[in-house]
Amino acid sequence: MSTQKISEYPNWKYLASIVLFALIVSHPLFAYSVTENDKIESQMMDESVIIINQSANNSEKAEMIIQWEQEQFNFPAANHFNSNNYRYYLRDYIPLPGYYLYINRANCGELALVFEYMANITSVPYRQIVTEDMLNPVSMRRNNHRFSEVQLENDSWMIADVGFNLYPPKSSKYEFTENRGYLVGHVAIKNDDGTFTDCTPSYVKNTSKIIVNAKRDGIPSSNADIEVELLYNDTKKPVIGNNIKYKTDEQGTLELNLGSYDECSYVVTVKDGFYKNSTTFVPNEDVSSIEIEVDKWNIDSAVIVVLFLVSIVMYSSLKFGNFIGEMLVKKRKQ
């Protein structure tokens, strides 16, 4: 008598596999990777040849790249990411310039990514520039920003910003503050190793240098995280700590420049493990020194540690419970 073997793979797993497969193949990243990647890469390479042949210097290359990119993204009516769709398109997780050209969606970060790719293949030296929350003092709207700089033949670095249509030699780095009236707290160069270099005086005419001295129990707090928020008209906006990250040196100090504006102040926070503290700073001198005693309980770090410990306890309890259960089953079988 033959017995038919019953599949041990439940129906719900078949259904889940089908749904997962459908989600994968329907996502634009799949179509881009399978059918469009080589085509778009080839188009960008062809355009780079045109740019190289029709430009005499890096300034002209940067201008041509920006104009080409704006045409690709249908400026000024470009399709931007918003809170409803950026997760679906896996924004921030896909560093592929061609992907954003394929889906025809881009904010400043993606525009800069495409620009820097084209700058690289047209032999234009560039570097990444980052700000956190430029504040419009009229509408009180915030706008963090990511753009680029290109190096010209005289070794100077000039702004190249696709979103704001800024390029050398005509564009000024003071465009955001002097012409558009934004309150820009801090601007930094993002280095290849992930660290940041302050370049605020290049973009803000009136700045104040502060020297943060962090201590805990009288001992310098080295390698502590620094966060800075701009205060204006009862509104608080981050300046350092989200996209731009700094740490104190071995002496527990950090020097940085902040934009100086009327009726503006800053909240400087130092976080050192389980401890933190803040102070309010009003930039009114060329150089100011502030001391922060890092002696308050850092709730964020404490919560993370507690959750980690709880997870370990729960995992250990489940493993121990499974072990006991297996032992009881074995005894019953015996």
Coordinates of C-alpha atoms in Angstrom, one line a residue, residues 1 11 34 55 70 77 86 96 132 139 141 190 205 224 254 282 315 325 332:
M1 CA 0.0 0.0 0.0
N11 CA -0.4 27.2 1.7
V34 CA 17.0 44.4 -15.3
S55 CA 33.3 73.0 -23.0
Q70 CA 17.4 70.1 -15.3
A77 CA 8.0 71.2 -12.7
Y86 CA 10.0 58.4 -0.4
L96 CA 22.5 54.9 -8.1
E132 CA 20.8 71.4 8.1
S139 CA 7.4 81.9 6.1
R141 CA 9.7 77.1 6.5
K190 CA 31.3 66.0 3.7
K205 CA 29.1 86.8 5.7
A224 CA 31.4 63.4 22.7
L254 CA 35.5 71.6 19.3
V282 CA 24.1 84.2 21.5
Y315 CA 15.6 36.1 24.1
G325 CA 10.0 22.1 26.5
R332 CA 7.2 11.8 27.5

